[in-house]
mmCIF file of C-alpha atoms and ligand atoms in Angstrom:
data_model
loop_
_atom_site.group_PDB
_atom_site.id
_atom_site.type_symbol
_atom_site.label_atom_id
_atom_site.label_comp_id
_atom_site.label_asym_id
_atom_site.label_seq_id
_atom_site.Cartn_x
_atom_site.Cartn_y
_atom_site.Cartn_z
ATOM 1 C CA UNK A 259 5.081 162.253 -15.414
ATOM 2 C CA UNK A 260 6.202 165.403 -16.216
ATOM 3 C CA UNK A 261 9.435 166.362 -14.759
ATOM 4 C CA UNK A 262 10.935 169.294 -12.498
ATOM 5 C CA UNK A 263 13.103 171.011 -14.542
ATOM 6 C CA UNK A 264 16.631 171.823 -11.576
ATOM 7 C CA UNK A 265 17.525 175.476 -12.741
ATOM 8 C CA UNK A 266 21.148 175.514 -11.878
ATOM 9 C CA UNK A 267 21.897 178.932 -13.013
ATOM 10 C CA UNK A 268 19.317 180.252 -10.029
ATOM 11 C CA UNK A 269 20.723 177.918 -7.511
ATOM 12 C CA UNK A 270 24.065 179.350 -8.183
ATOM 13 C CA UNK A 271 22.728 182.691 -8.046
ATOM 14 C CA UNK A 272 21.171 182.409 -4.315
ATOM 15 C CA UNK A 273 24.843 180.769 -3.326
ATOM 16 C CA UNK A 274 26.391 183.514 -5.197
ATOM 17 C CA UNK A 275 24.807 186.084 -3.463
ATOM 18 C CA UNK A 276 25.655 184.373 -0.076
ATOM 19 C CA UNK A 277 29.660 183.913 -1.006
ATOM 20 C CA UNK A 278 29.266 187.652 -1.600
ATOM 21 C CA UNK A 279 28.088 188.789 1.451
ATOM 22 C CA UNK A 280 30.701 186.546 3.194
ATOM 23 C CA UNK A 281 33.770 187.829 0.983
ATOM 24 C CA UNK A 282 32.365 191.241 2.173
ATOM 25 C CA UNK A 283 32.139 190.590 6.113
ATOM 26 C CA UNK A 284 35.949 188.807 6.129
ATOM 27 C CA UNK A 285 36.845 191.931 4.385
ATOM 28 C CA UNK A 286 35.823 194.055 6.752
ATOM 29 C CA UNK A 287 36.584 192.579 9.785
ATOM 30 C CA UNK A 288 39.934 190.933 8.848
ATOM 31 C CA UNK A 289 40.628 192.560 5.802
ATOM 32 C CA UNK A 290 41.738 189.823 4.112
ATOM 33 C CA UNK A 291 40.557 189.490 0.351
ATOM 34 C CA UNK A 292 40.278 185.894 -0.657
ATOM 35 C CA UNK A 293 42.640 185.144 -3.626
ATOM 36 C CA UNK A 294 42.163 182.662 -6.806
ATOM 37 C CA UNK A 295 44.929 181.813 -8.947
ATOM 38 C CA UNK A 296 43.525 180.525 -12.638
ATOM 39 C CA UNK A 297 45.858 178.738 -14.540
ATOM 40 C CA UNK A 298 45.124 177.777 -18.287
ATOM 41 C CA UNK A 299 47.848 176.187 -20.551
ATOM 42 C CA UNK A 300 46.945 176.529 -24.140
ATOM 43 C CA UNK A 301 43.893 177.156 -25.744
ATOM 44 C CA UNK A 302 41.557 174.344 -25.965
ATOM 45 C CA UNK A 303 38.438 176.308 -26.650
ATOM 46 C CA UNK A 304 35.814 174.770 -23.707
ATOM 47 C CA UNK A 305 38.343 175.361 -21.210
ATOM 48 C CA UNK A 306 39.325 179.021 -22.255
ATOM 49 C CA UNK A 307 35.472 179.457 -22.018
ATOM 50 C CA UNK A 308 34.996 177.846 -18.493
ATOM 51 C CA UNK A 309 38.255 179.672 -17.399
ATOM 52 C CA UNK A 310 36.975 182.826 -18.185
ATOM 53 C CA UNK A 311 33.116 181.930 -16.939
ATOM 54 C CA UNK A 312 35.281 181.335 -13.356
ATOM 55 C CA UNK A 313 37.286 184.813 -13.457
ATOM 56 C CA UNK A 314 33.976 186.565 -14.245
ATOM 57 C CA UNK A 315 32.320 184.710 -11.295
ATOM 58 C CA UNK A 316 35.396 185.763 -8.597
ATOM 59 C CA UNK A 317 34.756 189.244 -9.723
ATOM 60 C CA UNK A 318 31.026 188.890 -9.401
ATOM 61 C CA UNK A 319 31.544 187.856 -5.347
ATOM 62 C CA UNK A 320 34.781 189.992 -4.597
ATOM 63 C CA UNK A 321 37.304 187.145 -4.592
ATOM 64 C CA UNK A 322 40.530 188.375 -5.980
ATOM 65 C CA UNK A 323 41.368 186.357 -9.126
ATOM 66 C CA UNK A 324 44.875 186.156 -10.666
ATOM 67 C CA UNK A 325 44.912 185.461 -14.375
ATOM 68 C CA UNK A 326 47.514 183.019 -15.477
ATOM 69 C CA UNK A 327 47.284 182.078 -19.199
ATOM 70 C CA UNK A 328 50.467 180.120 -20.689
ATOM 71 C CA UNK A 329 51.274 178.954 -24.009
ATOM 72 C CA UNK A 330 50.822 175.221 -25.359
ATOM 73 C CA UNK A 331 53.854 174.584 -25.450
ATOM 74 C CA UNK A 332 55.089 175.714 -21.748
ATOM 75 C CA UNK A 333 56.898 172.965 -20.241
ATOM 76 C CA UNK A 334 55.939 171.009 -16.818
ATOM 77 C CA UNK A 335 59.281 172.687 -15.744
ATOM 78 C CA UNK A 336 57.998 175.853 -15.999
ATOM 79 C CA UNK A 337 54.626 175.200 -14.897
ATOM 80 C CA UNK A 338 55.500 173.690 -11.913
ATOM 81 C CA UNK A 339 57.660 176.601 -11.201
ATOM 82 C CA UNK A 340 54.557 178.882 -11.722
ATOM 83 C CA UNK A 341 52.678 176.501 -9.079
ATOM 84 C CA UNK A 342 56.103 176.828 -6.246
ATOM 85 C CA UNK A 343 55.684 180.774 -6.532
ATOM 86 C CA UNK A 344 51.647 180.872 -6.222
ATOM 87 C CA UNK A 345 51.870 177.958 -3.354
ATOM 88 C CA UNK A 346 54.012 180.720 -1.880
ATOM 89 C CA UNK A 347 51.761 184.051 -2.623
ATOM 90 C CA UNK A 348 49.719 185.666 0.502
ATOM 91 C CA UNK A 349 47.202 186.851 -1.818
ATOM 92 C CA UNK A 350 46.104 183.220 -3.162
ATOM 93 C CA UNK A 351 44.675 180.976 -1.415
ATOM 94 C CA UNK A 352 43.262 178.889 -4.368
ATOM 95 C CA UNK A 353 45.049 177.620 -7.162
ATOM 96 C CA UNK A 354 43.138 176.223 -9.953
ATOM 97 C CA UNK A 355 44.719 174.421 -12.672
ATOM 98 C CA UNK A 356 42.763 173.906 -15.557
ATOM 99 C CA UNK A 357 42.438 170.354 -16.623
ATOM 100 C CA UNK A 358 42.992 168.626 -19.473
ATOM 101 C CA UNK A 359 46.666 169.646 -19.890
ATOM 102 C CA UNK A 360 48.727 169.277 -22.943
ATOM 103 C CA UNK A 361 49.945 165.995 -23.436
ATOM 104 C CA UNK A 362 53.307 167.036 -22.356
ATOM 105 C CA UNK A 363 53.037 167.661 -18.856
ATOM 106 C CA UNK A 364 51.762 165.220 -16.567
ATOM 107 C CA UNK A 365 48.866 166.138 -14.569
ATOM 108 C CA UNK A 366 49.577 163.973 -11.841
ATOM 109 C CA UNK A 367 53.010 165.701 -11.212
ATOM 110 C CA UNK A 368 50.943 169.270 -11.654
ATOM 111 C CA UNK A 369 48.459 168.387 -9.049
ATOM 112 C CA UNK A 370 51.227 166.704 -6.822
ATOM 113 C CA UNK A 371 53.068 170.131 -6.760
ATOM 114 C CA UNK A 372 49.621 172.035 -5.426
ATOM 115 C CA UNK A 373 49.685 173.031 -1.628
ATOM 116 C CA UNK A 374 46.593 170.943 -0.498
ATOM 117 C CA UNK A 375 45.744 173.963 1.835
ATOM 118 C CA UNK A 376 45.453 175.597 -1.393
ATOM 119 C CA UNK A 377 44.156 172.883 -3.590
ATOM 120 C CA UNK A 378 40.023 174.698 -4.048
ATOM 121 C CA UNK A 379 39.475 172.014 -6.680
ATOM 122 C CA UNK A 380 39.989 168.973 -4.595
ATOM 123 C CA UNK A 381 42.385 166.730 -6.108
ATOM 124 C CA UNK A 382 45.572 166.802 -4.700
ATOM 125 C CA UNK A 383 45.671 163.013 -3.279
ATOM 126 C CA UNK A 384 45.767 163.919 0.313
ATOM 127 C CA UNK A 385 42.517 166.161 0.282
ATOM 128 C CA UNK A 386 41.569 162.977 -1.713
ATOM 129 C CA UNK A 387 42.134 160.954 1.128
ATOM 130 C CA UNK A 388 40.837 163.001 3.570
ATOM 131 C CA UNK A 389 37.486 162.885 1.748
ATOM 132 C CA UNK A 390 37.544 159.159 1.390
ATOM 133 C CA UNK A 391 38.051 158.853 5.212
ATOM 134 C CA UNK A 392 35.479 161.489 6.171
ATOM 135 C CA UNK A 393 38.097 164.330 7.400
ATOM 136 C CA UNK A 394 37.405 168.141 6.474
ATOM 137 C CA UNK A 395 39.016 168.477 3.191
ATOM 138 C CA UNK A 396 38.232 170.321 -0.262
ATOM 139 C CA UNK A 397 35.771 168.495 -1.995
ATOM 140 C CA UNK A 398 35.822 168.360 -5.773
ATOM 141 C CA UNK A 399 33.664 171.255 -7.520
ATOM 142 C CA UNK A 400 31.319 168.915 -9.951
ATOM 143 C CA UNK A 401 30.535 166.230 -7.222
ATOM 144 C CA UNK A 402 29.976 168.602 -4.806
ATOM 145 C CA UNK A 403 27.852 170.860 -6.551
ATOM 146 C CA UNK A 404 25.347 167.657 -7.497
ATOM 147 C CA UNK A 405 25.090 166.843 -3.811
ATOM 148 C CA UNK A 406 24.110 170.635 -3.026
ATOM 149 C CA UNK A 407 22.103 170.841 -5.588
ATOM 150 C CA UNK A 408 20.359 167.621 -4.713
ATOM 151 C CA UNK A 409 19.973 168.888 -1.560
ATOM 152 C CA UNK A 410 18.503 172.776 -2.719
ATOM 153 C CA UNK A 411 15.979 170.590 -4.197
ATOM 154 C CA UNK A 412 15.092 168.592 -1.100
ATOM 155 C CA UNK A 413 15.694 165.569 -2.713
ATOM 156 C CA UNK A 414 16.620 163.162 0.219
ATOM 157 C CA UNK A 415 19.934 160.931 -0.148
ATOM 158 C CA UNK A 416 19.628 159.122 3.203
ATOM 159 C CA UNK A 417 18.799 154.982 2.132
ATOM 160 C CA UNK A 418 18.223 156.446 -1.536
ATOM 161 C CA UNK A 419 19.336 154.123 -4.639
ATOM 162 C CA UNK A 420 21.847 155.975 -6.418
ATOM 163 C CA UNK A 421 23.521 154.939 -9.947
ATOM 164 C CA UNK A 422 26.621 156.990 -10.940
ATOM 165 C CA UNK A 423 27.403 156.314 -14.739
ATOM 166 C CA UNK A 424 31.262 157.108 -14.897
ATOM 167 C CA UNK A 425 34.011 156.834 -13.353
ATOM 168 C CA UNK A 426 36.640 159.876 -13.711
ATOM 169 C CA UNK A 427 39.039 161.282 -11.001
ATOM 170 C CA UNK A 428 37.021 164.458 -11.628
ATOM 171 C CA UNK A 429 33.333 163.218 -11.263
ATOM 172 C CA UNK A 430 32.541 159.674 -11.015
ATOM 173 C CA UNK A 431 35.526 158.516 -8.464
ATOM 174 C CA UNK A 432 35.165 160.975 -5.888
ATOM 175 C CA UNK A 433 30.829 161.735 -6.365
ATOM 176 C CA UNK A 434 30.291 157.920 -5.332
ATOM 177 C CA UNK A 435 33.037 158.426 -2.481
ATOM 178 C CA UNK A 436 30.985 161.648 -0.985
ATOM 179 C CA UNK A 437 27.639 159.980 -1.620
ATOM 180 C CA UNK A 438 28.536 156.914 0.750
ATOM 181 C CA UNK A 439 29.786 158.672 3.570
ATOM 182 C CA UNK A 440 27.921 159.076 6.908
ATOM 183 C CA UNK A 441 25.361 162.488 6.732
ATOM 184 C CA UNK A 442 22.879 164.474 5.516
ATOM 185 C CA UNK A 443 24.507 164.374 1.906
ATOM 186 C CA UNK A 444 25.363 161.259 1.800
ATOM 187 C CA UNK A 445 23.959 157.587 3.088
ATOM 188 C CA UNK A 446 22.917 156.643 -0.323
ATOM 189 C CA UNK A 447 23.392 153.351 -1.509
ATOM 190 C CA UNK A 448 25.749 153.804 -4.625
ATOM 191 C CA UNK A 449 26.583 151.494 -7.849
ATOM 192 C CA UNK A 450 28.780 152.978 -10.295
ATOM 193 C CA UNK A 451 28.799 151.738 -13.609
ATOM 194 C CA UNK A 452 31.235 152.209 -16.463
ATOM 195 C CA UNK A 453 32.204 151.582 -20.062
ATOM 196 C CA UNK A 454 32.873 147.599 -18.949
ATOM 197 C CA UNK A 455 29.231 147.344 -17.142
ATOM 198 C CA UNK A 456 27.802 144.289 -18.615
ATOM 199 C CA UNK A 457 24.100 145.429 -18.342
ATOM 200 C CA UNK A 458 23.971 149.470 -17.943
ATOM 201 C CA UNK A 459 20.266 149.544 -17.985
ATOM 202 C CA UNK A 460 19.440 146.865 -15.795
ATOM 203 C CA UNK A 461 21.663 148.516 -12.788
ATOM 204 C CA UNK A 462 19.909 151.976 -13.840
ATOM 205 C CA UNK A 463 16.237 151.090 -13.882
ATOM 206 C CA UNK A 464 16.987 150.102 -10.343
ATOM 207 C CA UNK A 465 17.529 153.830 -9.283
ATOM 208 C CA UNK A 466 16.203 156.470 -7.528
ATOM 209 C CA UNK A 467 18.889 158.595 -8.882
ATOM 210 C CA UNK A 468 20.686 158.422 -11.678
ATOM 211 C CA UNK A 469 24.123 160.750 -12.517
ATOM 212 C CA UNK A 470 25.120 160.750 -15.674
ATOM 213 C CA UNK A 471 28.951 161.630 -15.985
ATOM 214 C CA UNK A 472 30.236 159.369 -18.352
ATOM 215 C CA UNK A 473 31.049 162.538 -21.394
ATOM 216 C CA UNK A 474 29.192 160.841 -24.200
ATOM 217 C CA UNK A 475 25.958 161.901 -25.512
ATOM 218 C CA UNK A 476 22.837 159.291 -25.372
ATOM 219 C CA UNK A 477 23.925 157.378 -22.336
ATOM 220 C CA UNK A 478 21.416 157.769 -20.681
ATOM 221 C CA UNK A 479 17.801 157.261 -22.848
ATOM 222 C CA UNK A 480 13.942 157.246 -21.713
ATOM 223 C CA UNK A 481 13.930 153.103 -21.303
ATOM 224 C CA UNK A 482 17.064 152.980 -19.274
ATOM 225 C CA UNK A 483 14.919 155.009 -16.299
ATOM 226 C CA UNK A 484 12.217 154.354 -14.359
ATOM 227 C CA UNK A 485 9.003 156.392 -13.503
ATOM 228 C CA UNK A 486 9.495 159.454 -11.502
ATOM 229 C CA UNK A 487 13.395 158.880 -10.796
ATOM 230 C CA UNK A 488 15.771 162.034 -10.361
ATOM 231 C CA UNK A 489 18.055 162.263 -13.630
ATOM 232 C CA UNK A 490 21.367 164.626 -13.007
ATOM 233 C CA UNK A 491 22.846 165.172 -15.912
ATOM 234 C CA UNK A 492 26.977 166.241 -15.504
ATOM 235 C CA UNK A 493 27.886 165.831 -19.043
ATOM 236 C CA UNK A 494 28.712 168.572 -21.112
ATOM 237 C CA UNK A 495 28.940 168.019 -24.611
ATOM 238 C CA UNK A 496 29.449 170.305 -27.860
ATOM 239 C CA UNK A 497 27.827 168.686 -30.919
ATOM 240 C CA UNK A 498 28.246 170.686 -34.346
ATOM 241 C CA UNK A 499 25.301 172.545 -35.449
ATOM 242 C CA UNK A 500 25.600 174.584 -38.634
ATOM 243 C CA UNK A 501 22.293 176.058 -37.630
ATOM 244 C CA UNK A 502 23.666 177.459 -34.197
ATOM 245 C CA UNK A 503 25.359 180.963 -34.045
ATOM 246 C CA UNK A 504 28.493 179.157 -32.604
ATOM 247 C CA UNK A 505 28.987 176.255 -34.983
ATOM 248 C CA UNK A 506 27.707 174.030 -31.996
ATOM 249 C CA UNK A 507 25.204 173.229 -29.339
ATOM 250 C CA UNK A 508 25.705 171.544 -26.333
ATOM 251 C CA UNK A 509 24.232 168.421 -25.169
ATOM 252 C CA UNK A 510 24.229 166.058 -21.750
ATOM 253 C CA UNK A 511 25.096 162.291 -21.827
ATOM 254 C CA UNK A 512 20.919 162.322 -21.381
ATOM 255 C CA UNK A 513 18.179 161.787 -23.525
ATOM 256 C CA UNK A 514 16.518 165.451 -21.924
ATOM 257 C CA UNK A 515 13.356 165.845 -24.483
ATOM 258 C CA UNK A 516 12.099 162.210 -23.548
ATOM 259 C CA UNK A 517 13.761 161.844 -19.949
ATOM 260 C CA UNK A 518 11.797 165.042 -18.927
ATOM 261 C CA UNK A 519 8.799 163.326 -19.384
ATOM 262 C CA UNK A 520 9.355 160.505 -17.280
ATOM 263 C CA UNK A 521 11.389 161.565 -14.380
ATOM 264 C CA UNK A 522 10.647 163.952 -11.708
ATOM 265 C CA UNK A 523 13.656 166.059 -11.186
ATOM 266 C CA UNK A 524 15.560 166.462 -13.864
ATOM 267 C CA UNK A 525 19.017 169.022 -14.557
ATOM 268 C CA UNK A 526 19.450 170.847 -18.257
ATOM 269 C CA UNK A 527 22.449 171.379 -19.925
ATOM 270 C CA UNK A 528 23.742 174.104 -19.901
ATOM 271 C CA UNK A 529 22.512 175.379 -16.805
ATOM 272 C CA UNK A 530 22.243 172.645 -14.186
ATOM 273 C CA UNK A 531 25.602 171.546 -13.126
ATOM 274 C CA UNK A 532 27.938 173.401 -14.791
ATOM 275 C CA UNK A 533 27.151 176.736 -13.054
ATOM 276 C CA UNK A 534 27.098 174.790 -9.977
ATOM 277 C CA UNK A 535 30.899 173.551 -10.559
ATOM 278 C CA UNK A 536 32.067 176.813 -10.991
ATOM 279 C CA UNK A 537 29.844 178.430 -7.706
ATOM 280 C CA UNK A 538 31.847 175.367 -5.497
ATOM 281 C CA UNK A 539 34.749 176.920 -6.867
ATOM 282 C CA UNK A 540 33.736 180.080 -5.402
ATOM 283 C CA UNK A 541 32.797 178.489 -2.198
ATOM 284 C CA UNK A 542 36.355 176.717 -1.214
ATOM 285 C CA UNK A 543 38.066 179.782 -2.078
ATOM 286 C CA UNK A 544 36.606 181.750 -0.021
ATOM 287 C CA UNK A 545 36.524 178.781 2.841
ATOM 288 C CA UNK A 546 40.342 178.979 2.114
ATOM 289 C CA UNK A 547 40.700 181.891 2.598
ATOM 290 C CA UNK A 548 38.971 181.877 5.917
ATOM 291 C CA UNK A 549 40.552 178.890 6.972
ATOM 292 C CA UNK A 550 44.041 180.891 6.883
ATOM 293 C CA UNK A 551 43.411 183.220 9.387
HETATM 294 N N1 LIG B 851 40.944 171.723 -12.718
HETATM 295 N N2 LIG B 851 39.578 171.261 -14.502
HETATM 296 C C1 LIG B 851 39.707 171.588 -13.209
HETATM 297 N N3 LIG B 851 38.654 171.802 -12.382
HETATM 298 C C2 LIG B 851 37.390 171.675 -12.854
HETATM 299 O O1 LIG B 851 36.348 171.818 -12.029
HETATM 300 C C3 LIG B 851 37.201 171.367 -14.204
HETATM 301 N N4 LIG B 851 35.955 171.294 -14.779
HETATM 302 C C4 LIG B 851 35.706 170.278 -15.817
HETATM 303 C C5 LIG B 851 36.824 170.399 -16.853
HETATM 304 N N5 LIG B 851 38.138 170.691 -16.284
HETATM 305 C C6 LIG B 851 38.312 171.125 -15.014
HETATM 306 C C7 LIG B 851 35.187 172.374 -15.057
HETATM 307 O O2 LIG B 851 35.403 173.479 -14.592
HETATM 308 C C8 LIG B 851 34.357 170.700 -16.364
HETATM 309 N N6 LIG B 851 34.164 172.059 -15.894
HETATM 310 C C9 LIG B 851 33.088 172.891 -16.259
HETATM 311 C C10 LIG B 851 32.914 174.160 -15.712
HETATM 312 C C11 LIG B 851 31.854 174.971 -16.071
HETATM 313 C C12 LIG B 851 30.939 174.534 -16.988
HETATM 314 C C13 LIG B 851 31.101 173.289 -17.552
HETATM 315 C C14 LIG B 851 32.164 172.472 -17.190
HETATM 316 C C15 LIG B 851 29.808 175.453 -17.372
HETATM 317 O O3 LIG B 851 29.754 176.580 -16.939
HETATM 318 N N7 LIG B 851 28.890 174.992 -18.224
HETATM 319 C C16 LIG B 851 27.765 175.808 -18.672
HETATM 320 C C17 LIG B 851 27.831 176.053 -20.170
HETATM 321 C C18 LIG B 851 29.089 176.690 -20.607
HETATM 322 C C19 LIG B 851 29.141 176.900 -22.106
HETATM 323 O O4 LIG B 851 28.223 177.546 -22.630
HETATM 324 O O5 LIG B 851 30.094 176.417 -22.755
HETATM 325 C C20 LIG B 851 26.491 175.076 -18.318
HETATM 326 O O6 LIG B 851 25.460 175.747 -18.168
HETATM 327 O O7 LIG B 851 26.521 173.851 -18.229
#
């Protein structure tokens, strides 16, 4: 079977267009500009490049975006006194902190210190819990731009099989929470497997779905998937390449060149879920922002 090929950057592009229009009718009749507050602490090279991808992308839709780039060595003194003054800004009504933070501060305390009205990225623990128990609350960008993507597709998560390889606070923890509860994007049956599953392949030839976010490249090859199964791959990966312009490529925890010909929806990277992460992004600022008035 030759597979579907989920183009992630046109997805995002039709949502895109929609946040737009919506930043531009709150504008006018309210005239309230949603706000985003990026924060970046160092210069880790993937996140100074997803950073700026999500500035670019406010811009793009008309959501005010306030730049915040800090040294590697700021302390979680200082940050945290950053985070007091945005909680306490009109104009935001997102605050994104960019993770992974320097060793030094602890992201737990950083997250703590977020204003879960104004927590667009989801993982404050009490939109956490919200989630969990089914209550409106921000969902996390990543998992909730697989289940809308899933769903742009039509592929139909009610009774479905699902396999989620990984199991990160970002991804893995709160996609299988979302994909369990009661709805339209959820109702799957969900196993979630990790670096201490005893038999990976035997839980994923079993799927329907499989979602790769483990953040390791080959986790997911041709033999561990069945016939015409829907492969979402989250990971993103940079590999060195001496032949690429950049010094490196990047690669999903899949096996895409064999995996396309076997399943029948399948996500690239780049462009399947990364563009979608940052469009979610978009998407609870703006419900943020709508939220507060
Ligand atoms: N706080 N930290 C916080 N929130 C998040 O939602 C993230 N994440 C993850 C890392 N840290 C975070 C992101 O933003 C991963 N992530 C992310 C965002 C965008 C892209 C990938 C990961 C993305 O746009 N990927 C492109 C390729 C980009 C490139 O060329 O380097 C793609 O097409 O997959």
């Amino acid at each position: 079977m030759t597979a579907r090929i989920i183009d992630g950057k046109q997805v995002s592009a039709t949502i895109r267009a929609e946040l737009q229009a919506e930043v531009a009718a709150l504008k006018a009749a309210t005239g309230v500009v949603p706000g985003l507050a990026v924060v970046l602490v160092g210069n880790d090279p993937a996140s100074t490049s997803y950073v700026t991808a999500k500035e670019k992308a406010c811009q793009e839709v008309g959501i005010f975006s306030d730049d915040n780039r800090l040294p590697a060595e700021t302390s979680e003194a200082e940050l945290l006194a950053l985070i007091a003054r945005l909680n306490q800004d009109e104009r935001i009504h997102g605050i994104l902190v960019q993770l992974p933070l320097p060793k030094h501060i602890s992201e737990a305390k950083v997250i703590m210190a977020i204003d879960p009205d104004k927590d667009v990225d989801g993982f404050h623990p009490v939109n956490v819990g919200r989630m969990v128990i089914g209550e409106e609350a921000f969902l996390p960008c990543t998992p909730h731009g697989v289940l809308v993507l899933l769903e742009r597709c039509g592929v139909v998560l009610d009774g479905a099989e699902v396999v989620v390889v990984g199991r990160s606070n970002i991804v893995g923890k709160p996609l299988a929470n979302m994909l369990i509860q009661k709805g339209s994007r959820g109702n799957a049956t969900v196993t979630v497997c990790h670096t201490r599953t005893r038999n990976l392949a035997e839980h994923t030839r079993r799927a329907d779905i499989v979602i790769a976010a483990a953040g390791r490249p080959g986790t997911i090859t041709a033999d561990m998937v069945r016939e015409g199964a829907v492969v979402i791959d989250v990971g993103v990966n940079r590999v060195s390449d001496s032949s690429a312009a950049r010094g490196y490529r990047l690669v999903g925890d899949v096996d895409f060149a064999a995996l396309k010909e076997k399943a029948s929806l399948i996500t690239p990277v780049p462009g399947g879920v990364g563009p979608m992460t940052i469009t979610m992004l978009l998407h609870n600022t703006v419900a943020s922002a709508k939220r507060r008035r």
